[in-house]
């Protein structure tokens, strides 16, 4: 069976605002030469282009998907919010939250982005593909039911999970969010539930500034089913793999999900302008291998990933190519042009030892 790859050129046409990094231009912040969002379409388009150039895309089941329906969106988002979003989008675009500007037609593009995730998850659960990747844009993991934020306009993965639940395709879902920012939206939506395990590995106090604590472990029936792993700035390859090995994989094994879902951001990479971690393309390859092995053991290999953040135009494509190559078990490689430099820039043994101790303390708290 093949790996499904869900993408659509229209998702690259989402835009709005004028930002320099995450600062809105204006006042003393000089407008950027190109304008637009820091969540730049080129990071994602260049991943697809690299896959075309190496030939990897010819080994995958490349496809688009229908927009998520209003009914799909309304399982997660209040109707009042959807109405306002649609009206603002029809009227030329605007901003309904924080750092989430959109143009005319932004509503339909966001629904398409959610639709790519929904179809990717459904294809995995129905056994149509071995595993699947959704190149969803705009991303989704920060979005709360009535408050889009952090470039996320709709909660793509929550919409996909609720649609799969409603269709009776699966009962227990595990979401591992390795985007460098806290998956506050996914956490918030499933915080009181035990049918969706949410795990977020993130840089401590990056975005949002006030969420993602180790102590936030769920509430009511959801107590124990939300796990935050806040890593200090400067964590690299060894620390990420160790956190996966010592916390994420045991948590997945204990939960026994029907499917493993990855909120796949590449902004923990060493070249990311919006964070301060030191992961490499090889880190993403090996984390993918870890979750694939877990999926084999726990849920018949069922694994779905949705693209979230990642802001280095040059480096994201190599990280993503490594992930897709691993998912597909392909021989087609895109060697990391920066491999020597990124290996040399990893933290030294003393820093890794400090991180290892932190991971041990977090494991004792979370498992
Ligand atoms: Zn992010």
PDB file of C-alpha atoms in Angstrom, residues 231-240 268 276-279 346-347 351-352 355:
ATOM      1  CA  UNK A 231      11.569  21.801  26.546  1.00  0.00           C
ATOM      2  CA  UNK A 232      14.004  24.632  27.198  1.00  0.00           C
ATOM      3  CA  UNK A 233      15.277  26.686  24.275  1.00  0.00           C
ATOM      4  CA  UNK A 234      18.391  25.097  22.808  1.00  0.00           C
ATOM      5  CA  UNK A 235      17.134  21.506  22.801  1.00  0.00           C
ATOM      6  CA  UNK A 236      18.453  19.546  19.829  1.00  0.00           C
ATOM      7  CA  UNK A 237      18.480  16.205  18.087  1.00  0.00           C
ATOM      8  CA  UNK A 238      19.357  14.022  21.096  1.00  0.00           C
ATOM      9  CA  UNK A 239      16.918  15.728  23.445  1.00  0.00           C
ATOM     10  CA  UNK A 240      13.962  15.456  21.070  1.00  0.00           C
ATOM     11  CA  UNK A 268      11.883  23.051  15.977  1.00  0.00           C
ATOM     12  CA  UNK A 276      15.180  28.425  19.213  1.00  0.00           C
ATOM     13  CA  UNK A 277      15.580  24.672  18.960  1.00  0.00           C
ATOM     14  CA  UNK A 278      18.256  22.720  17.113  1.00  0.00           C
ATOM     15  CA  UNK A 279      16.499  19.831  15.368  1.00  0.00           C
ATOM     16  CA  UNK A 346      24.253  20.455  18.417  1.00  0.00           C
ATOM     17  CA  UNK A 347      24.372  21.105  22.177  1.00  0.00           C
ATOM     18  CA  UNK A 351      23.660  20.518  28.047  1.00  0.00           C
ATOM     19  CA  UNK A 352      22.240  17.215  26.806  1.00  0.00           C
ATOM     20  CA  UNK A 355      17.989  18.037  29.296  1.00  0.00           C
TER      21      UNK A 355
END
